[in-house]
Amino acid sequence: MGFTVSDEVLGTLIPVAVYWIYSVIFVILGDRLDKYRLHTKAEEETKNVISKWMVVKGVFVQQAFQIAVSLLLFTLIKDETGVPKPNPPLYIIAVQFVIAMFVLDTWQYFMHRYMHINKFLYKHIHSKHHTLVVPFAFGALYNHPLEGLILDTAGGALAFLLSGMTPRVGVFFFSFATIKTVDDHCGVWLPINFLHFLFANNSAYHDVHHQLYGTKYNFSQPFFVTWDKILGTYMPYSLVKRKEGGFEARPIKD
């Protein structure tokens, strides 16, 4: 009798693996990415007040909560017959992806923005993520566990349920969302990045939000910039080459 793993378990664990695999790629490339960095190494060392080892431990804690809540959710909604739902045709899956992206973006925009508006929530919860003034790949999910539960886990659950996707489709959607989140925090602007062709919300766009002048702008994540533009929190930027190498995302003032 062969060993099998349910789609629910795969949908919980594979995005975690994808997070670290994609993040480690940036770590391995290391100095070879210096000419594409949005901040110098000196800025990273002086502006980030937390060690990278503490970031790793913090992400592990959040992912442990994420795994526990996801498995609980799948247990509650699982079909009592135990028979997996058939996966729909590709065009339906495409529609489900779009719906899930819209739901996740909407949830994260308003929750993220409220965590900046509410001084208590910002000070005690969301400010942990902003200790990384200079973002880097594996710091993408360096959050307070409660923030991870509210923004990521709850938002992901809503996207999954409202889009009607099956657990198997969810494996691909959440893996894609994870890649997008890591990429937005990678801290580099690569000359060829297919995600930049698809989405205006990218590493430079989110970098603006992590700077002191941008904390009241560019709340949208992880896919579109729609809500920022509709609600007046959109801060455009221009990419300027630094003399010492790399780029700088400079806000464009009216």
Coordinates of N, CA and C in Angstrom, one line a residue:
M1 N 0.9 -1.2 0.0 CA 0.0 0.0 0.0 C 0.9 1.2 0.0
G2 N 0.7 2.1 -1.0 CA 1.6 3.2 -1.1 C 1.3 4.3 -0.2
F3 N 2.3 5.1 0.1 CA 2.1 6.3 1.0 C 1.6 7.5 0.2
T4 N 0.5 8.1 0.7 CA -0.1 9.2 0.0 C -0.2 10.4 0.9
V5 N -0.2 11.6 0.4 CA -0.4 12.8 1.1 C -1.5 13.5 0.5
S6 N -2.4 14.0 1.4 CA -3.6 14.7 0.9 C -3.3 16.0 0.3
D7 N -4.2 16.5 -0.6 CA -4.0 17.8 -1.2 C -4.0 18.9 -0.1
E8 N -4.8 18.7 1.0 CA -4.9 19.7 2.0 C -3.5 19.8 2.7
V9 N -2.8 18.7 3.0 CA -1.5 18.8 3.6 C -0.5 19.4 2.6
L10 N -0.6 19.0 1.3 CA 0.3 19.6 0.3 C 0.1 21.1 0.2
G11 N -1.2 21.5 0.2 CA -1.5 22.9 0.1 C -1.0 23.7 1.3
T12 N -0.8 23.1 2.4 CA -0.3 23.7 3.6 C 1.3 23.8 3.6
L13 N 1.9 22.7 3.2 CA 3.4 22.6 3.4 C 4.1 23.0 2.2
I14 N 3.6 22.8 1.0 CA 4.4 23.2 -0.2 C 4.7 24.7 -0.3
P15 N 3.7 25.6 0.0 CA 4.0 27.1 0.0 C 5.1 27.4 1.0
V16 N 5.2 26.7 2.1 CA 6.3 27.0 3.1 C 7.6 26.6 2.5
A17 N 7.7 25.4 1.8 CA 8.9 25.0 1.1 C 9.3 26.0 0.0
V18 N 8.3 26.4 -0.8 CA 8.5 27.4 -1.8 C 9.1 28.7 -1.3
Y19 N 8.6 29.1 -0.2 CA 9.1 30.3 0.5 C 10.6 30.2 0.7
W20 N 11.1 29.1 1.3 CA 12.5 29.0 1.6 C 13.3 28.7 0.4
I21 N 12.8 27.9 -0.5 CA 13.6 27.6 -1.8 C 13.8 28.9 -2.6
Y22 N 12.8 29.7 -2.8 CA 12.9 30.9 -3.5 C 13.8 31.9 -2.8
S23 N 13.7 32.0 -1.5 CA 14.5 32.9 -0.7 C 15.9 32.6 -0.7
V24 N 16.2 31.3 -0.6 CA 17.6 30.8 -0.6 C 18.3 31.1 -2.0
I25 N 17.5 31.1 -3.0 CA 18.1 31.5 -4.4 C 18.8 32.9 -4.3
F26 N 18.1 33.8 -3.7 CA 18.6 35.2 -3.5 C 19.9 35.2 -2.6
V27 N 19.8 34.3 -1.6 CA 21.0 34.2 -0.7 C 22.2 33.7 -1.4
I28 N 22.0 32.6 -2.2 CA 23.1 32.0 -2.9 C 23.7 33.0 -4.0
L29 N 22.8 33.7 -4.6 CA 23.3 34.7 -5.6 C 24.1 35.8 -5.0
G30 N 23.7 36.2 -3.8 CA 24.5 37.1 -2.9 C 25.1 38.3 -3.7
D31 N 26.5 38.4 -3.7 CA 27.1 39.5 -4.2 C 26.9 39.7 -5.7
R32 N 26.5 38.7 -6.4 CA 26.2 38.8 -7.8 C 25.0 39.7 -8.1
L33 N 24.2 40.0 -7.1 CA 23.0 40.8 -7.2 C 23.3 42.3 -6.8
D34 N 24.5 42.6 -6.4 CA 24.8 43.9 -5.9 C 24.4 45.0 -6.8
K35 N 24.7 44.8 -8.1 CA 24.4 45.9 -9.1 C 22.9 46.0 -9.4
Y36 N 22.1 45.2 -8.7 CA 20.6 45.3 -8.9 C 19.9 45.7 -7.6
R37 N 20.7 45.9 -6.5 CA 20.1 46.2 -5.2 C 19.5 47.5 -5.1
L38 N 18.4 47.6 -4.4 CA 17.7 48.9 -4.2 C 18.2 49.7 -3.0
H39 N 19.1 49.0 -2.2 CA 19.8 49.7 -1.1 C 21.2 49.1 -1.1
T40 N 22.2 49.8 -0.6 CA 23.5 49.3 -0.4 C 23.6 48.4 0.8
K41 N 24.6 47.6 0.8 CA 24.8 46.7 2.0 C 25.0 47.5 3.3
A42 N 25.6 48.7 3.1 CA 25.8 49.5 4.3 C 24.5 50.0 4.9
E43 N 23.6 50.4 4.0 CA 22.3 50.8 4.4 C 21.5 49.6 5.1
E44 N 21.6 48.4 4.6 CA 21.0 47.3 5.2 C 21.5 47.0 6.6
E45 N 22.8 47.2 6.8 CA 23.4 46.9 8.1 C 23.1 48.0 9.1
T46 N 23.0 49.2 8.7 CA 22.7 50.3 9.6 C 21.2 50.5 9.9
K47 N 20.4 50.3 8.9 CA 19.0 50.6 9.0 C 18.1 49.5 9.6
N48 N 18.5 48.3 9.3 CA 17.8 47.1 9.9 C 18.3 46.8 11.3
V49 N 17.4 47.0 12.3 CA 17.9 46.9 13.7 C 17.7 45.4 14.2
I50 N 17.4 44.5 13.4 CA 17.2 43.1 13.8 C 18.2 42.2 13.0
S51 N 18.7 41.2 13.7 CA 19.7 40.3 13.0 C 18.9 39.4 12.0
K52 N 19.6 38.9 11.0 CA 19.0 37.9 10.1 C 18.6 36.6 10.7
W53 N 19.4 36.2 11.7 CA 19.1 35.0 12.4 C 17.7 35.2 13.2
M54 N 17.5 36.3 13.8 CA 16.2 36.6 14.5 C 15.1 36.6 13.5
V55 N 15.4 37.1 12.3 CA 14.4 37.1 11.2 C 14.0 35.7 10.9
V56 N 15.0 34.8 10.7 CA 14.7 33.4 10.4 C 13.8 32.8 11.4
K57 N 14.2 33.0 12.7 CA 13.4 32.4 13.8 C 12.0 33.0 13.8
G58 N 11.8 34.3 13.6 CA 10.5 34.9 13.5 C 9.6 34.3 12.4
V59 N 10.2 34.1 11.3 CA 9.5 33.5 10.2 C 9.0 32.1 10.5
F60 N 9.9 31.3 11.1 CA 9.6 29.9 11.5 C 8.4 29.9 12.4
V61 N 8.3 30.9 13.4 CA 7.2 31.0 14.3 C 5.9 31.3 13.6
Q62 N 6.0 32.2 12.7 CA 4.8 32.6 11.9 C 4.3 31.4 11.1
Q63 N 5.2 30.7 10.4 CA 4.9 29.6 9.6 C 4.3 28.4 10.4
A64 N 4.7 28.3 11.6 CA 4.2 27.2 12.5 C 2.7 27.6 12.8
F65 N 2.4 28.8 13.0 CA 1.0 29.2 13.2 C 0.2 29.0 12.0
Q66 N 0.8 29.4 10.9 CA 0.1 29.3 9.6 C -0.2 27.8 9.2
I67 N 0.7 26.9 9.5 CA 0.5 25.5 9.3 C -0.7 25.0 10.1
A68 N -0.6 25.3 11.4 CA -1.6 24.9 12.4 C -3.0 25.3 12.0
V69 N -3.2 26.6 11.7 CA -4.5 27.2 11.3 C -5.0 26.6 10.0
S70 N -4.1 26.5 9.0 CA -4.5 25.9 7.7 C -5.0 24.5 7.8
L71 N -4.3 23.7 8.6 CA -4.7 22.3 8.8 C -6.0 22.2 9.5
L72 N -6.2 23.1 10.5 CA -7.5 23.2 11.2 C -8.6 23.6 10.2
L73 N -8.4 24.6 9.4 CA -9.4 25.0 8.4 C -9.7 23.9 7.4
F74 N -8.7 23.2 6.9 CA -9.0 22.1 6.0 C -9.8 21.0 6.7
T75 N -9.5 20.8 8.0 CA -10.3 19.7 8.7 C -11.7 20.1 8.9
L76 N -12.0 21.4 9.1 CA -13.4 21.8 9.3 C -14.2 21.8 8.0
I77 N -13.5 22.1 6.8 CA -14.3 22.1 5.6 C -14.2 20.9 4.8
K78 N -13.5 19.9 5.3 CA -13.3 18.7 4.5 C -14.6 17.9 4.3
D79 N -14.7 17.4 3.1 CA -15.9 16.6 2.7 C -15.9 15.3 3.6
E80 N -17.0 15.0 4.2 CA -17.1 13.9 5.1 C -16.9 12.5 4.3
T81 N -17.2 12.5 3.1 CA -17.0 11.3 2.3 C -15.5 11.0 2.1
G82 N -14.7 12.0 2.2 CA -13.3 11.7 2.0 C -12.9 11.6 0.6
V83 N -13.8 11.9 -0.3 CA -13.5 11.8 -1.8 C -13.1 13.2 -2.3
P84 N -11.9 13.3 -2.8 CA -11.4 14.6 -3.3 C -12.3 15.2 -4.4
K85 N -12.5 16.5 -4.3 CA -13.3 17.2 -5.3 C -12.6 17.1 -6.7
P86 N -13.3 16.9 -7.8 CA -12.6 16.9 -9.1 C -12.1 18.4 -9.4
N87 N -11.0 18.5 -10.0 CA -10.5 19.8 -10.4 C -11.2 20.3 -11.6
P88 N -11.6 21.6 -11.7 CA -12.3 22.1 -12.8 C -11.4 22.3 -14.0
P89 N -12.0 22.6 -15.2 CA -11.2 22.9 -16.4 C -10.3 24.2 -16.2
L90 N -9.3 24.3 -17.1 CA -8.3 25.4 -16.9 C -9.0 26.8 -16.9
Y91 N -10.0 27.0 -17.7 CA -10.5 28.4 -17.8 C -11.2 28.7 -16.5
I92 N -11.8 27.7 -15.8 CA -12.4 27.9 -14.5 C -11.3 28.2 -13.4
I93 N -10.2 27.5 -13.5 CA -9.1 27.7 -12.6 C -8.6 29.1 -12.8
A94 N -8.5 29.6 -14.0 CA -8.0 30.9 -14.3 C -8.9 32.0 -13.6
V95 N -10.2 31.8 -13.7 CA -11.2 32.7 -13.1 C -11.0 32.6 -11.6
Q96 N -10.9 31.4 -11.0 CA -10.7 31.3 -9.6 C -9.4 32.0 -9.1
F97 N -8.4 31.9 -9.9 CA -7.1 32.6 -9.6 C -7.4 34.2 -9.5
V98 N -8.1 34.7 -10.5 CA -8.3 36.1 -10.5 C -9.2 36.5 -9.3
I99 N -10.2 35.7 -9.0 CA -11.1 36.0 -7.9 C -10.3 36.0 -6.6
A100 N -9.5 35.0 -6.4 CA -8.6 34.8 -5.2 C -7.7 36.0 -5.1
M101 N -7.1 36.4 -6.2 CA -6.1 37.5 -6.1 C -6.8 38.8 -5.7
F102 N -8.0 39.0 -6.2 CA -8.8 40.2 -5.8 C -9.2 40.2 -4.4
V103 N -9.7 39.0 -3.9 CA -10.1 38.9 -2.5 C -8.9 39.1 -1.6
L104 N -7.8 38.5 -1.9 CA -6.6 38.6 -1.0 C -6.1 40.0 -1.0
D105 N -6.0 40.7 -2.2 CA -5.6 42.0 -2.3 C -6.5 43.0 -1.5
T106 N -7.8 42.8 -1.6 CA -8.7 43.6 -0.9 C -8.6 43.5 0.6
W107 N -8.5 42.3 1.1 CA -8.4 42.0 2.5 C -7.1 42.6 3.0
Q108 N -6.0 42.3 2.3 CA -4.7 42.8 2.8 C -4.6 44.3 2.8
Y109 N -5.1 44.9 1.8 CA -5.0 46.4 1.7 C -5.7 47.0 2.9
F110 N -6.9 46.7 3.2 CA -7.6 47.3 4.3 C -7.1 46.9 5.7
M111 N -6.7 45.7 5.9 CA -6.1 45.3 7.1 C -4.7 45.9 7.3
H112 N -4.0 45.9 6.3 CA -2.6 46.5 6.3 C -2.7 48.0 6.6
R113 N -3.6 48.7 5.9 CA -3.7 50.1 6.1 C -4.2 50.4 7.5
Y114 N -5.1 49.6 8.0 CA -5.7 49.9 9.4 C -4.6 49.7 10.4
M115 N -3.6 48.8 10.2 CA -2.5 48.6 11.1 C -1.6 49.7 11.1
H116 N -1.6 50.6 10.1 CA -0.8 51.8 10.1 C -1.6 52.9 10.8
I117 N -2.9 52.9 10.6 CA -3.8 54.0 11.1 C -3.9 53.9 12.6
N118 N -4.1 52.6 13.1 CA -4.3 52.4 14.5 C -2.9 52.4 15.2
K119 N -2.7 53.3 16.0 CA -1.4 53.5 16.6 C -1.0 52.3 17.6
F120 N -2.0 51.8 18.2 CA -1.7 50.6 19.1 C -1.3 49.4 18.3
L121 N -2.0 49.1 17.2 CA -1.7 48.0 16.4 C -0.4 48.2 15.7
Y122 N -0.1 49.4 15.3 CA 1.2 49.6 14.6 C 2.4 49.4 15.6
K123 N 2.2 50.0 16.8 CA 3.3 49.9 17.8 C 3.6 48.5 18.3
H124 N 2.5 47.8 18.5 CA 2.7 46.5 19.2 C 2.7 45.3 18.2
I125 N 2.2 45.5 17.0 CA 2.1 44.4 16.0 C 2.9 44.7 14.7
H126 N 2.4 45.7 14.0 CA 2.9 45.8 12.6 C 4.3 46.4 12.5
S127 N 4.7 47.1 13.6 CA 6.1 47.7 13.5 C 7.2 46.7 13.5
K128 N 6.8 45.5 13.9 CA 7.9 44.4 13.8 C 8.3 44.2 12.4
H129 N 7.3 44.2 11.5 CA 7.7 44.0 10.0 C 8.5 45.2 9.5
H130 N 8.2 46.4 10.0 CA 8.9 47.6 9.6 C 10.3 47.8 10.2
T131 N 10.7 46.9 11.1 CA 12.1 46.9 11.6 C 13.0 46.6 10.4
L132 N 12.5 46.0 9.4 CA 13.3 45.8 8.2 C 13.1 46.9 7.2
V133 N 13.8 48.0 7.4 CA 13.6 49.2 6.6 C 14.2 48.8 5.2
V134 N 15.2 48.0 5.1 CA 15.7 47.5 3.9 C 15.3 46.0 3.7
P135 N 14.2 45.8 3.0 CA 13.7 44.4 2.9 C 14.6 43.5 2.2
F136 N 14.5 42.2 2.5 CA 15.3 41.1 1.8 C 14.4 39.9 1.8
A137 N 14.7 39.0 0.9 CA 13.8 37.9 0.5 C 13.2 37.1 1.7
F138 N 14.0 36.5 2.5 CA 13.5 35.7 3.5 C 12.9 36.5 4.7
G139 N 12.9 37.8 4.6 CA 12.2 38.6 5.6 C 10.8 39.0 5.2
A140 N 10.3 38.4 4.1 CA 9.0 38.8 3.6 C 7.9 38.5 4.7
L141 N 8.0 37.4 5.4 CA 7.0 37.0 6.4 C 7.5 37.2 7.8
Y142 N 8.5 38.2 8.0 CA 8.9 38.5 9.3 C 7.8 39.5 9.9
N143 N 6.9 38.9 10.6 CA 5.7 39.6 11.1 C 5.5 39.2 12.6
H144 N 4.7 39.9 13.3 CA 4.1 39.5 14.6 C 3.2 38.3 14.2
P145 N 3.2 37.2 15.0 CA 2.3 36.1 14.7 C 0.8 36.5 14.5
L146 N 0.4 37.5 15.3 CA -1.0 37.9 15.1 C -1.3 38.6 13.8
E147 N -0.3 39.4 13.3 CA -0.4 40.0 12.0 C -0.4 38.9 10.9
G148 N 0.4 37.9 11.1 CA 0.4 36.8 10.1 C -0.9 36.1 10.1
L149 N -1.5 36.0 11.3 CA -2.8 35.3 11.3 C -3.9 36.1 10.6
I150 N -3.9 37.5 10.9 CA -4.9 38.3 10.4 C -4.7 38.6 8.9
L151 N -3.5 39.0 8.5 CA -3.3 39.4 7.1 C -3.2 38.2 6.2
D152 N -2.3 37.3 6.5 CA -1.9 36.2 5.6 C -2.8 35.0 5.7
T153 N -3.0 34.5 6.9 CA -3.7 33.2 7.1 C -5.2 33.5 6.8
A154 N -5.8 34.5 7.5 CA -7.2 34.8 7.3 C -7.5 35.2 5.9
G155 N -6.6 36.1 5.4 CA -6.8 36.5 4.0 C -6.7 35.4 3.0
G156 N -5.8 34.5 3.2 CA -5.7 33.3 2.3 C -6.9 32.4 2.4
A157 N -7.4 32.2 3.6 CA -8.6 31.4 3.8 C -9.8 32.0 3.1
L158 N -10.0 33.3 3.2 CA -11.1 33.9 2.5 C -10.9 33.8 1.0
A159 N -9.7 34.0 0.5 CA -9.5 33.9 -1.0 C -9.8 32.5 -1.4
F160 N -9.4 31.5 -0.7 CA -9.6 30.1 -1.0 C -11.1 29.7 -1.0
L161 N -11.8 30.2 0.0 CA -13.2 29.8 0.2 C -14.1 30.6 -0.8
L162 N -13.9 31.9 -1.0 CA -14.7 32.7 -1.9 C -14.5 32.4 -3.4
S163 N -13.3 31.9 -3.7 CA -13.0 31.6 -5.1 C -13.5 30.2 -5.5
G164 N -13.7 29.4 -4.5 CA -14.3 28.0 -4.8 C -13.2 27.1 -5.3
M165 N -12.0 27.4 -5.1 CA -10.9 26.5 -5.7 C -10.8 25.2 -4.8
T166 N -10.4 24.2 -5.4 CA -10.1 22.9 -4.7 C -8.8 23.0 -4.0
P167 N -8.6 22.1 -3.0 CA -7.2 22.1 -2.4 C -6.1 21.9 -3.3
R168 N -6.3 21.1 -4.4 CA -5.2 20.9 -5.4 C -4.9 22.2 -6.1
V169 N -5.9 22.9 -6.5 CA -5.7 24.3 -7.1 C -5.0 25.2 -6.1
G170 N -5.5 25.1 -4.9 CA -4.9 25.9 -3.8 C -3.4 25.8 -3.6
V171 N -2.9 24.6 -3.9 CA -1.5 24.4 -3.8 C -0.7 25.3 -4.8
F172 N -1.2 25.4 -6.0 CA -0.6 26.3 -7.0 C -0.8 27.8 -6.7
F173 N -2.0 28.1 -6.3 CA -2.3 29.5 -6.0 C -1.4 30.0 -4.9
F174 N -1.4 29.3 -3.8 CA -0.6 29.8 -2.6 C 0.9 29.7 -2.8
S175 N 1.3 28.8 -3.7 CA 2.7 28.8 -4.0 C 3.1 30.0 -4.9
F176 N 2.2 30.4 -5.8 CA 2.4 31.5 -6.6 C 2.3 32.8 -5.8
A177 N 1.4 32.9 -4.8 CA 1.3 34.1 -3.9 C 2.5 34.2 -3.1
T178 N 3.1 33.0 -2.7 CA 4.3 33.0 -1.8 C 5.5 33.6 -2.6
I179 N 5.6 33.1 -3.9 CA 6.7 33.6 -4.7 C 6.6 35.1 -4.9
K180 N 5.4 35.6 -5.1 CA 5.1 37.0 -5.4 C 5.5 37.8 -4.1
T181 N 5.2 37.3 -2.9 CA 5.5 38.0 -1.7 C 7.0 38.1 -1.4
V182 N 7.6 37.0 -1.7 CA 9.1 37.0 -1.5 C 9.7 37.9 -2.5
D183 N 9.3 37.9 -3.7 CA 9.9 38.7 -4.8 C 9.7 40.2 -4.4
D184 N 8.5 40.5 -3.9 CA 8.2 41.9 -3.5 C 9.2 42.4 -2.4
H185 N 9.7 41.5 -1.6 CA 10.6 41.9 -0.5 C 12.0 41.6 -0.8
C186 N 12.4 41.2 -2.0 CA 13.7 40.7 -2.3 C 14.8 41.8 -2.2
G187 N 14.4 43.1 -2.4 CA 15.3 44.2 -2.3 C 16.2 44.4 -3.5
V188 N 15.9 43.7 -4.6 CA 16.6 43.9 -5.8 C 15.7 44.2 -7.0
W189 N 16.2 44.8 -8.0 CA 15.4 45.1 -9.2 C 16.2 44.4 -10.4
L190 N 15.7 43.2 -10.7 CA 16.3 42.4 -11.8 C 15.9 42.9 -13.1
P191 N 16.8 42.9 -14.1 CA 16.5 43.4 -15.4 C 15.4 42.6 -16.1
I192 N 15.4 41.3 -15.9 CA 14.4 40.4 -16.5 C 13.7 39.7 -15.3
N193 N 12.4 40.1 -15.1 CA 11.6 39.5 -14.1 C 10.2 39.5 -14.6
F194 N 9.7 38.3 -14.9 CA 8.4 38.2 -15.5 C 7.3 38.8 -14.6
L195 N 7.5 38.7 -13.3 CA 6.5 39.3 -12.4 C 6.3 40.8 -12.5
H196 N 7.4 41.5 -12.9 CA 7.4 42.9 -13.1 C 6.6 43.2 -14.4
F197 N 6.6 42.3 -15.3 CA 5.8 42.6 -16.5 C 4.3 42.4 -16.3
L198 N 4.0 41.5 -15.3 CA 2.6 41.2 -15.0 C 2.0 42.1 -14.0
F199 N 2.8 42.6 -13.0 CA 2.2 43.4 -11.9 C 3.0 44.7 -11.7
A200 N 2.3 45.8 -11.5 CA 2.9 47.1 -11.1 C 3.4 47.0 -9.7
N201 N 2.8 46.1 -8.9 CA 3.2 46.0 -7.5 C 4.4 45.1 -7.5
N202 N 5.5 45.6 -7.1 CA 6.8 44.9 -7.3 C 7.8 45.3 -6.1
S203 N 9.0 44.9 -6.3 CA 10.0 45.1 -5.2 C 10.2 46.6 -5.0
A204 N 10.3 47.4 -6.0 CA 10.5 48.8 -5.9 C 9.3 49.5 -5.3
Y205 N 8.1 49.1 -5.7 CA 6.9 49.7 -5.2 C 6.7 49.4 -3.7
H206 N 7.0 48.2 -3.3 CA 6.9 47.9 -1.9 C 8.1 48.5 -1.1
D207 N 9.2 48.6 -1.7 CA 10.3 49.3 -1.0 C 10.0 50.7 -0.6
V208 N 9.2 51.4 -1.4 CA 8.8 52.8 -1.1 C 8.0 52.7 0.2
H209 N 7.2 51.7 0.4 CA 6.3 51.7 1.6 C 7.2 51.4 2.8
H210 N 8.3 50.7 2.7 CA 9.2 50.4 3.9 C 10.0 51.6 4.3
Q211 N 10.1 52.7 3.5 CA 10.8 53.9 3.9 C 10.0 54.8 4.7
L212 N 10.6 55.6 5.5 CA 9.9 56.5 6.4 C 8.9 57.4 5.6
Y213 N 9.3 57.9 4.5 CA 8.4 58.8 3.7 C 7.3 58.1 3.0
G214 N 7.3 56.7 3.0 CA 6.3 56.0 2.3 C 5.4 55.1 3.2
T215 N 5.5 55.3 4.5 CA 4.7 54.4 5.4 C 3.2 54.7 5.3
K216 N 2.8 55.8 4.8 CA 1.4 56.1 4.6 C 0.9 55.9 3.2
Y217 N 1.7 55.2 2.4 CA 1.4 55.0 1.0 C 1.7 53.5 0.6
N218 N 1.3 53.1 -0.6 CA 1.6 51.8 -1.2 C 1.3 50.6 -0.2
F219 N 0.1 50.6 0.3 CA -0.3 49.5 1.2 C -0.7 48.3 0.4
S220 N -1.0 48.4 -0.9 CA -1.5 47.3 -1.6 C -0.4 46.1 -1.7
Q221 N -0.9 44.9 -1.5 CA -0.1 43.7 -1.6 C -1.0 42.5 -1.7
P222 N -0.6 41.4 -2.3 CA 0.7 41.3 -3.0 C 0.6 41.4 -4.5
F223 N -0.5 41.6 -5.1 CA -0.6 41.6 -6.6 C -0.8 42.9 -7.3
F224 N -1.9 43.6 -7.0 CA -2.2 44.8 -7.8 C -2.0 46.1 -7.0
V225 N -2.1 47.3 -7.6 CA -2.0 48.6 -6.9 C -3.4 49.3 -7.0
T226 N -4.4 48.5 -7.3 CA -5.7 49.1 -7.5 C -6.3 49.9 -6.3
W227 N -6.3 49.3 -5.2 CA -6.8 50.0 -4.0 C -6.0 51.3 -3.6
D228 N -4.7 51.3 -3.8 CA -3.9 52.5 -3.6 C -4.4 53.6 -4.5
K229 N -4.6 53.2 -5.8 CA -5.0 54.3 -6.7 C -6.4 54.8 -6.5
I230 N -7.3 53.9 -6.1 CA -8.7 54.3 -5.9 C -8.8 55.2 -4.7
L231 N -8.0 54.9 -3.6 CA -8.2 55.5 -2.3 C -7.1 56.5 -2.0
G232 N -6.3 56.9 -3.0 CA -5.4 58.0 -2.8 C -4.2 57.7 -2.0
T233 N -3.8 56.5 -1.9 CA -2.6 56.1 -1.2 C -1.4 55.6 -2.1
Y234 N -1.6 55.9 -3.4 CA -0.6 55.5 -4.4 C 0.5 56.5 -4.4
M235 N 1.8 56.0 -4.2 CA 2.9 56.9 -4.4 C 3.8 56.4 -5.5
P236 N 3.8 57.1 -6.7 CA 4.6 56.7 -7.8 C 6.1 56.9 -7.5
Y237 N 6.9 56.3 -8.2 CA 8.4 56.4 -8.0 C 9.1 56.3 -9.3
S238 N 10.3 56.7 -9.3 CA 11.2 56.5 -10.5 C 12.4 55.7 -10.0
L239 N 12.9 54.8 -10.9 CA 14.1 54.1 -10.5 C 15.4 54.9 -11.0
V240 N 16.3 55.2 -10.1 CA 17.5 55.9 -10.5 C 18.7 55.1 -10.2
K241 N 19.6 55.1 -11.1 CA 20.8 54.3 -10.9 C 21.7 55.0 -9.9
R242 N 22.3 54.3 -8.9 CA 23.2 54.9 -8.0 C 24.7 54.8 -8.6
K243 N 25.5 55.8 -8.2 CA 26.9 55.8 -8.7 C 27.6 54.6 -8.3
E244 N 27.4 54.1 -7.0 CA 28.1 53.0 -6.5 C 27.5 51.6 -6.9
G245 N 26.5 51.7 -7.8 CA 25.9 50.5 -8.3 C 24.5 50.3 -7.7
G246 N 23.7 49.6 -8.5 CA 22.3 49.3 -8.0 C 21.4 50.5 -8.3
F247 N 20.2 50.4 -7.7 CA 19.1 51.4 -8.0 C 18.6 52.0 -6.7
E248 N 17.9 53.1 -6.9 CA 17.1 53.7 -5.8 C 15.7 54.0 -6.3
A249 N 14.7 53.6 -5.5 CA 13.3 54.0 -5.9 C 13.0 55.3 -5.2
R250 N 13.0 56.3 -6.1 CA 12.7 57.7 -5.5 C 11.2 58.1 -5.8
P251 N 10.6 58.6 -4.8 CA 9.2 59.0 -5.0 C 9.1 60.2 -5.9
I252 N 8.0 60.1 -6.7 CA 7.8 61.2 -7.7 C 6.7 62.2 -7.0
K253 N 7.1 63.4 -6.7 CA 6.3 64.3 -6.0 C 5.4 65.1 -7.0
D254 N 4.2 65.4 -6.7 CA 3.3 66.2 -7.5 C 3.8 67.6 -7.7

